[in-house]
């Protein structure tokens, strides 16, 4: 058998079994258990210090209670779309059982609490009863908890489910029919909790303070040795004026959930890296899949297609960013292609007529950032999706949009019209121009000044090597996409443009004395000799000559510069501005740039170097192959993670790196 994760895939195929048997089968592989630790309890409504389980694009998530917590149920929900994200409850689906004859409470003791691919699970036992709770997402609207109860003898029990809200001032907890309804001040969002039961009479809900309870009107009959299944759901409407939650069949929803997760896990196909076990590589890829899907959010409000937020753990990241989206989609193409396509559509839904795509978009379009865009990697991703899926229709859908975006760069960001573009902004500010690069405070921009190109179009006064390398790669990839669509004239024109751009980058941006690529100052040709991660982008894009690639390789593999304990920081180690922990883009390692570095080596024939750097990126990242989340960036000298936890493009980069 190839790996423990393959065992998980095979056992997950038991989806059509009764829930208890399917869950037991799905959980057969220990490697699939607790890839991320999902235990925690919020200290306050804004607490994001522990991991939260989301799936299927839902905007509300849950966690397992702390290990010492003996109560049944789950922690939550955390509503990501409410006030930037907050906990609206501390307990969901607590099970309360009483003997029907004596009305005495039956004590249940916890025997297990774990996270599995696509589910949270809790197990309890007491007085001849066993209770299993499985929380999963049938769709983006609701979380559903299957409650499986089995008895060692025939008996009758009274059952209710209970929960605890965490209301803010002005929020309300009410009864509506057989449902518990939670509404929120200054919001049209609405949270509904209900039984999905057959038999047992009409559910009877009550509210007391910040707590609620829904009891079955009739006693539940438990046969000897057989389990009885009940289901509880909690659904979220972002805007109850327009959102309508569809009905769901709990059993069919469970089967579809298991089938969906079989597909995700089957896509985990790790590269053979010397010195890295296949099991460790598979585990990291599984964590990457879970991280990306944990940040998946469905179309709501002014966002018209599903996508992936950078990190639910950071309150600033509750929308979609263009540069992040391209990287997310590149990985999603290989295990969740529908989501990959929608991630691309979400950004291009708001593309301007002139071709510009905004930096980021939000539930409220008034918050979208049009001061800048992000580096042009959308064509690379579209090609990645086509190679993974063969979806020619999607290529046709995207092609003209990609062409307009590509042309926009030369119209609004080529100050001297020499065919080499610059980063810039629409408002003339240098800070927005730095944002456009994606490397907000990179040292290479310290001396940059703004120059005006036209109405609402400004550039910094330097031609950036990564930007022009990406544009070169776009021309090559647009040629491939044109060929897919049978546009032979377009294909030939793109290849001709690429051939014209390549020598400009080689001659203007490569410094023979330093053996590395740098940005170039407008007008005088001066190279801005800052050794940063942008310098290996020509190798990734296929721009460098063999001699230039060999020279850059020596720089990349120099321990004094980039071959650190965890290799490929964003700024060379020997630069006086190097700040490996708090430097942001001035020394920490960002996994997207490290992935591009490895691919740059591999593309230019340095496969053994690429394998060794891959091994170090996995093995030397603290806790990566254990339970540590994937971080926004890392200390290249120690491997410790920093900034946002559960960071999506780190997950995407690791998935692609190991694929």
mmCIF file of N, CA, C and O in Angstrom, residues 542-603:
data_model
loop_
_atom_site.group_PDB
_atom_site.id
_atom_site.type_symbol
_atom_site.label_atom_id
_atom_site.label_comp_id
_atom_site.label_asym_id
_atom_site.label_seq_id
_atom_site.Cartn_x
_atom_site.Cartn_y
_atom_site.Cartn_z
ATOM 1 N N UNK A 542 11.506 31.245 -17.154
ATOM 2 C CA UNK A 542 12.185 30.762 -18.353
ATOM 3 C C UNK A 542 12.868 31.858 -19.146
ATOM 4 O O UNK A 542 13.095 31.714 -20.355
ATOM 5 N N UNK A 543 13.238 32.939 -18.497
ATOM 6 C CA UNK A 543 13.866 34.087 -19.163
ATOM 7 C C UNK A 543 15.385 33.963 -19.204
ATOM 8 O O UNK A 543 16.030 34.352 -20.176
ATOM 9 N N UNK A 544 15.981 33.421 -18.151
ATOM 10 C CA UNK A 544 17.439 33.457 -18.000
ATOM 11 C C UNK A 544 18.147 32.590 -19.035
ATOM 12 O O UNK A 544 17.665 31.519 -19.416
ATOM 13 N N UNK A 545 19.313 33.052 -19.483
ATOM 14 C CA UNK A 545 20.188 32.211 -20.300
ATOM 15 C C UNK A 545 20.780 31.127 -19.404
ATOM 16 O O UNK A 545 20.780 31.252 -18.176
ATOM 17 N N UNK A 546 21.324 30.056 -19.981
ATOM 18 C CA UNK A 546 21.957 29.029 -19.141
ATOM 19 C C UNK A 546 23.054 29.594 -18.243
ATOM 20 O O UNK A 546 23.163 29.199 -17.069
ATOM 21 N N UNK A 547 23.858 30.524 -18.765
ATOM 22 C CA UNK A 547 24.928 31.106 -17.952
ATOM 23 C C UNK A 547 24.349 31.954 -16.823
ATOM 24 O O UNK A 547 24.852 31.939 -15.687
ATOM 25 N N UNK A 548 23.296 32.715 -17.118
ATOM 26 C CA UNK A 548 22.659 33.519 -16.078
ATOM 27 C C UNK A 548 22.009 32.633 -15.019
ATOM 28 O O UNK A 548 22.096 32.924 -13.819
ATOM 29 N N UNK A 549 21.391 31.548 -15.439
ATOM 30 C CA UNK A 549 20.764 30.630 -14.489
ATOM 31 C C UNK A 549 21.802 30.009 -13.565
ATOM 32 O O UNK A 549 21.573 29.878 -12.356
ATOM 33 N N UNK A 550 22.944 29.624 -14.115
ATOM 34 C CA UNK A 550 24.003 29.036 -13.289
ATOM 35 C C UNK A 550 24.532 30.049 -12.287
ATOM 36 O O UNK A 550 24.767 29.715 -11.118
ATOM 37 N N UNK A 551 24.694 31.293 -12.718
ATOM 38 C CA UNK A 551 25.180 32.328 -11.797
ATOM 39 C C UNK A 551 24.153 32.579 -10.691
ATOM 40 O O UNK A 551 24.511 32.682 -9.502
ATOM 41 N N UNK A 552 22.868 32.679 -11.060
ATOM 42 C CA UNK A 552 21.827 32.903 -10.061
ATOM 43 C C UNK A 552 21.711 31.711 -9.111
ATOM 44 O O UNK A 552 21.465 31.890 -7.910
ATOM 45 N N UNK A 553 21.904 30.516 -9.629
ATOM 46 C CA UNK A 553 21.877 29.322 -8.784
ATOM 47 C C UNK A 553 22.933 29.408 -7.692
ATOM 48 O O UNK A 553 22.673 29.061 -6.528
ATOM 49 N N UNK A 554 24.106 29.870 -8.036
ATOM 50 C CA UNK A 554 25.171 29.982 -7.031
ATOM 51 C C UNK A 554 24.768 30.955 -5.926
ATOM 52 O O UNK A 554 25.062 30.727 -4.745
ATOM 53 N N UNK A 555 24.091 32.026 -6.289
ATOM 54 C CA UNK A 555 23.613 32.978 -5.290
ATOM 55 C C UNK A 555 22.517 32.337 -4.438
ATOM 56 O O UNK A 555 22.524 32.446 -3.204
ATOM 57 N N UNK A 556 21.594 31.653 -5.079
ATOM 58 C CA UNK A 556 20.470 31.046 -4.366
ATOM 59 C C UNK A 556 20.935 29.981 -3.378
ATOM 60 O O UNK A 556 20.327 29.806 -2.311
ATOM 61 N N UNK A 557 22.002 29.267 -3.699
ATOM 62 C CA UNK A 557 22.484 28.174 -2.853
ATOM 63 C C UNK A 557 23.615 28.594 -1.934
ATOM 64 O O UNK A 557 24.230 27.754 -1.262
ATOM 65 N N UNK A 558 23.885 29.891 -1.861
ATOM 66 C CA UNK A 558 24.908 30.423 -0.965
ATOM 67 C C UNK A 558 24.311 30.562 0.437
ATOM 68 O O UNK A 558 23.356 31.314 0.627
ATOM 69 N N UNK A 559 24.854 29.857 1.438
ATOM 70 C CA UNK A 559 24.291 29.939 2.796
ATOM 71 C C UNK A 559 24.310 31.345 3.373
ATOM 72 O O UNK A 559 23.509 31.657 4.260
ATOM 73 N N UNK A 560 25.209 32.196 2.896
ATOM 74 C CA UNK A 560 25.258 33.571 3.390
ATOM 75 C C UNK A 560 24.127 34.416 2.816
ATOM 76 O O UNK A 560 23.884 35.529 3.292
ATOM 77 N N UNK A 561 23.451 33.902 1.799
ATOM 78 C CA UNK A 561 22.381 34.665 1.167
ATOM 79 C C UNK A 561 21.025 33.966 1.309
ATOM 80 O O UNK A 561 20.195 34.364 2.115
ATOM 81 N N UNK A 562 20.782 32.899 0.572
ATOM 82 C CA UNK A 562 19.439 32.322 0.525
ATOM 83 C C UNK A 562 19.351 30.868 0.980
ATOM 84 O O UNK A 562 18.250 30.392 1.251
ATOM 85 N N UNK A 563 20.448 30.133 1.055
ATOM 86 C CA UNK A 563 20.392 28.722 1.456
ATOM 87 C C UNK A 563 20.476 28.615 2.976
ATOM 88 O O UNK A 563 21.394 28.013 3.544
ATOM 89 N N UNK A 564 19.498 29.199 3.647
ATOM 90 C CA UNK A 564 19.435 29.211 5.101
ATOM 91 C C UNK A 564 18.857 27.893 5.615
ATOM 92 O O UNK A 564 18.515 26.999 4.842
ATOM 93 N N UNK A 565 18.744 27.793 6.928
ATOM 94 C CA UNK A 565 18.191 26.576 7.559
ATOM 95 C C UNK A 565 16.866 26.182 6.890
ATOM 96 O O UNK A 565 16.670 25.033 6.498
ATOM 97 N N UNK A 566 15.961 27.115 6.782
ATOM 98 C CA UNK A 566 14.766 26.961 5.963
ATOM 99 C C UNK A 566 14.984 27.888 4.767
ATOM 100 O O UNK A 566 14.982 29.111 4.911
ATOM 101 N N UNK A 567 15.237 27.344 3.595
ATOM 102 C CA UNK A 567 15.823 28.144 2.516
ATOM 103 C C UNK A 567 14.860 29.103 1.825
ATOM 104 O O UNK A 567 13.648 28.920 1.851
ATOM 105 N N UNK A 568 15.472 30.117 1.231
ATOM 106 C CA UNK A 568 14.848 31.096 0.346
ATOM 107 C C UNK A 568 14.056 32.180 1.069
ATOM 108 O O UNK A 568 12.870 32.387 0.813
ATOM 109 N N UNK A 569 14.719 32.928 1.975
ATOM 110 C CA UNK A 569 14.077 34.116 2.540
ATOM 111 C C UNK A 569 13.874 35.172 1.463
ATOM 112 O O UNK A 569 14.447 35.101 0.375
ATOM 113 N N UNK A 570 13.074 36.168 1.760
ATOM 114 C CA UNK A 570 12.751 37.202 0.781
ATOM 115 C C UNK A 570 13.857 38.240 0.623
ATOM 116 O O UNK A 570 13.827 39.020 -0.332
ATOM 117 N N UNK A 571 14.802 38.244 1.530
ATOM 118 C CA UNK A 571 15.953 39.144 1.459
ATOM 119 C C UNK A 571 17.184 38.359 1.877
ATOM 120 O O UNK A 571 17.120 37.531 2.787
ATOM 121 N N UNK A 572 18.291 38.603 1.182
ATOM 122 C CA UNK A 572 19.515 37.851 1.472
ATOM 123 C C UNK A 572 19.926 38.014 2.932
ATOM 124 O O UNK A 572 19.825 39.103 3.512
ATOM 125 N N UNK A 573 20.409 36.939 3.491
ATOM 126 C CA UNK A 573 20.793 36.919 4.903
ATOM 127 C C UNK A 573 21.860 37.947 5.221
ATOM 128 O O UNK A 573 21.886 38.505 6.332
ATOM 129 N N UNK A 574 22.753 38.241 4.284
ATOM 130 C CA UNK A 574 23.851 39.170 4.557
ATOM 131 C C UNK A 574 23.492 40.625 4.267
ATOM 132 O O UNK A 574 24.344 41.506 4.358
ATOM 133 N N UNK A 575 22.232 40.899 3.942
ATOM 134 C CA UNK A 575 21.814 42.288 3.745
ATOM 135 C C UNK A 575 21.659 42.959 5.109
ATOM 136 O O UNK A 575 21.099 42.361 6.039
ATOM 137 N N UNK A 576 22.151 44.195 5.275
ATOM 138 C CA UNK A 576 22.047 44.858 6.591
ATOM 139 C C UNK A 576 20.611 45.081 7.053
ATOM 140 O O UNK A 576 20.375 45.279 8.254
ATOM 141 N N UNK A 577 19.640 45.043 6.146
ATOM 142 C CA UNK A 577 18.243 45.220 6.520
ATOM 143 C C UNK A 577 17.560 43.896 6.867
ATOM 144 O O UNK A 577 16.367 43.891 7.204
ATOM 145 N N UNK A 578 18.284 42.805 6.793
ATOM 146 C CA UNK A 578 17.697 41.480 7.013
ATOM 147 C C UNK A 578 17.094 41.391 8.408
ATOM 148 O O UNK A 578 17.768 41.571 9.421
ATOM 149 N N UNK A 579 15.788 41.123 8.465
ATOM 150 C CA UNK A 579 15.058 41.012 9.724
ATOM 151 C C UNK A 579 14.166 39.782 9.629
ATOM 152 O O UNK A 579 13.043 39.857 9.115
ATOM 153 N N UNK A 580 14.623 38.628 10.097
ATOM 154 C CA UNK A 580 13.962 37.355 9.775
ATOM 155 C C UNK A 580 12.635 37.103 10.474
ATOM 156 O O UNK A 580 11.892 36.215 10.060
ATOM 157 N N UNK A 581 12.305 37.869 11.517
ATOM 158 C CA UNK A 581 11.060 37.621 12.241
ATOM 159 C C UNK A 581 10.034 38.716 11.974
ATOM 160 O O UNK A 581 8.917 38.445 11.548
ATOM 161 N N UNK A 582 10.402 39.954 12.182
ATOM 162 C CA UNK A 582 9.450 41.054 12.069
ATOM 163 C C UNK A 582 9.616 41.860 10.780
ATOM 164 O O UNK A 582 8.975 42.890 10.607
ATOM 165 N N UNK A 583 10.454 41.388 9.872
ATOM 166 C CA UNK A 583 10.755 42.171 8.684
ATOM 167 C C UNK A 583 9.695 42.149 7.611
ATOM 168 O O UNK A 583 9.757 42.921 6.662
ATOM 169 N N UNK A 584 8.721 41.264 7.718
ATOM 170 C CA UNK A 584 7.645 41.102 6.739
ATOM 171 C C UNK A 584 8.230 40.697 5.387
ATOM 172 O O UNK A 584 8.443 39.514 5.155
ATOM 173 N N UNK A 585 8.527 41.620 4.474
ATOM 174 C CA UNK A 585 9.187 41.257 3.216
ATOM 175 C C UNK A 585 10.669 41.641 3.230
ATOM 176 O O UNK A 585 11.289 41.765 2.170
ATOM 177 N N UNK A 586 11.233 41.762 4.411
ATOM 178 C CA UNK A 586 12.638 42.135 4.546
ATOM 179 C C UNK A 586 13.407 41.045 5.292
ATOM 180 O O UNK A 586 14.212 41.332 6.172
ATOM 181 N N UNK A 587 13.128 39.790 4.950
ATOM 182 C CA UNK A 587 13.879 38.711 5.564
ATOM 183 C C UNK A 587 13.109 37.459 5.888
ATOM 184 O O UNK A 587 13.646 36.353 5.737
ATOM 185 N N UNK A 588 11.861 37.543 6.347
ATOM 186 C CA UNK A 588 11.122 36.295 6.554
ATOM 187 C C UNK A 588 10.972 35.511 5.260
ATOM 188 O O UNK A 588 11.067 36.059 4.163
ATOM 189 N N UNK A 589 10.718 34.224 5.414
ATOM 190 C CA UNK A 589 10.497 33.344 4.272
ATOM 191 C C UNK A 589 9.005 33.265 4.015
ATOM 192 O O UNK A 589 8.222 32.972 4.924
ATOM 193 N N UNK A 590 8.617 33.540 2.765
ATOM 194 C CA UNK A 590 7.241 33.369 2.322
ATOM 195 C C UNK A 590 7.206 32.171 1.385
ATOM 196 O O UNK A 590 7.998 32.076 0.448
ATOM 197 N N UNK A 591 6.251 31.267 1.627
ATOM 198 C CA UNK A 591 6.287 29.994 0.914
ATOM 199 C C UNK A 591 6.024 30.121 -0.580
ATOM 200 O O UNK A 591 6.488 29.290 -1.364
ATOM 201 N N UNK A 592 5.302 31.143 -1.012
ATOM 202 C CA UNK A 592 5.107 31.294 -2.453
ATOM 203 C C UNK A 592 6.424 31.557 -3.158
ATOM 204 O O UNK A 592 6.724 30.989 -4.212
ATOM 205 N N UNK A 593 7.250 32.422 -2.551
ATOM 206 C CA UNK A 593 8.547 32.732 -3.149
ATOM 207 C C UNK A 593 9.489 31.531 -3.071
ATOM 208 O O UNK A 593 10.289 31.291 -3.990
ATOM 209 N N UNK A 594 9.399 30.772 -1.981
ATOM 210 C CA UNK A 594 10.220 29.568 -1.868
ATOM 211 C C UNK A 594 9.804 28.535 -2.914
ATOM 212 O O UNK A 594 10.657 27.856 -3.517
ATOM 213 N N UNK A 595 8.503 28.412 -3.143
ATOM 214 C CA UNK A 595 8.027 27.492 -4.184
ATOM 215 C C UNK A 595 8.547 27.919 -5.548
ATOM 216 O O UNK A 595 9.024 27.086 -6.333
ATOM 217 N N UNK A 596 8.458 29.207 -5.864
ATOM 218 C CA UNK A 596 8.979 29.692 -7.145
ATOM 219 C C UNK A 596 10.481 29.420 -7.258
ATOM 220 O O UNK A 596 10.988 29.117 -8.342
ATOM 221 N N UNK A 597 11.201 29.545 -6.142
ATOM 222 C CA UNK A 597 12.639 29.280 -6.160
ATOM 223 C C UNK A 597 12.924 27.824 -6.503
ATOM 224 O O UNK A 597 13.802 27.523 -7.326
ATOM 225 N N UNK A 598 12.204 26.917 -5.860
ATOM 226 C CA UNK A 598 12.405 25.495 -6.143
ATOM 227 C C UNK A 598 12.067 25.191 -7.598
ATOM 228 O O UNK A 598 12.813 24.480 -8.293
ATOM 229 N N UNK A 599 10.959 25.730 -8.085
ATOM 230 C CA UNK A 599 10.583 25.504 -9.473
ATOM 231 C C UNK A 599 11.575 26.157 -10.432
ATOM 232 O O UNK A 599 11.814 25.651 -11.536
ATOM 233 N N UNK A 600 12.164 27.267 -10.024
ATOM 234 C CA UNK A 600 13.192 27.911 -10.841
ATOM 235 C C UNK A 600 14.397 26.990 -11.003
ATOM 236 O O UNK A 600 14.951 26.847 -12.105
ATOM 237 N N UNK A 601 14.813 26.371 -9.909
ATOM 238 C CA UNK A 601 15.923 25.414 -9.985
ATOM 239 C C UNK A 601 15.548 24.224 -10.862
ATOM 240 O O UNK A 601 16.312 23.798 -11.736
ATOM 241 N N UNK A 602 14.370 23.693 -10.626
ATOM 242 C CA UNK A 602 13.959 22.503 -11.361
ATOM 243 C C UNK A 602 13.837 22.792 -12.859
ATOM 244 O O UNK A 602 14.253 21.993 -13.689
ATOM 245 N N UNK A 603 13.295 23.949 -13.196
ATOM 246 C CA UNK A 603 13.091 24.300 -14.602
ATOM 247 C C UNK A 603 14.414 24.425 -15.351
ATOM 248 O O UNK A 603 14.490 24.168 -16.557
#
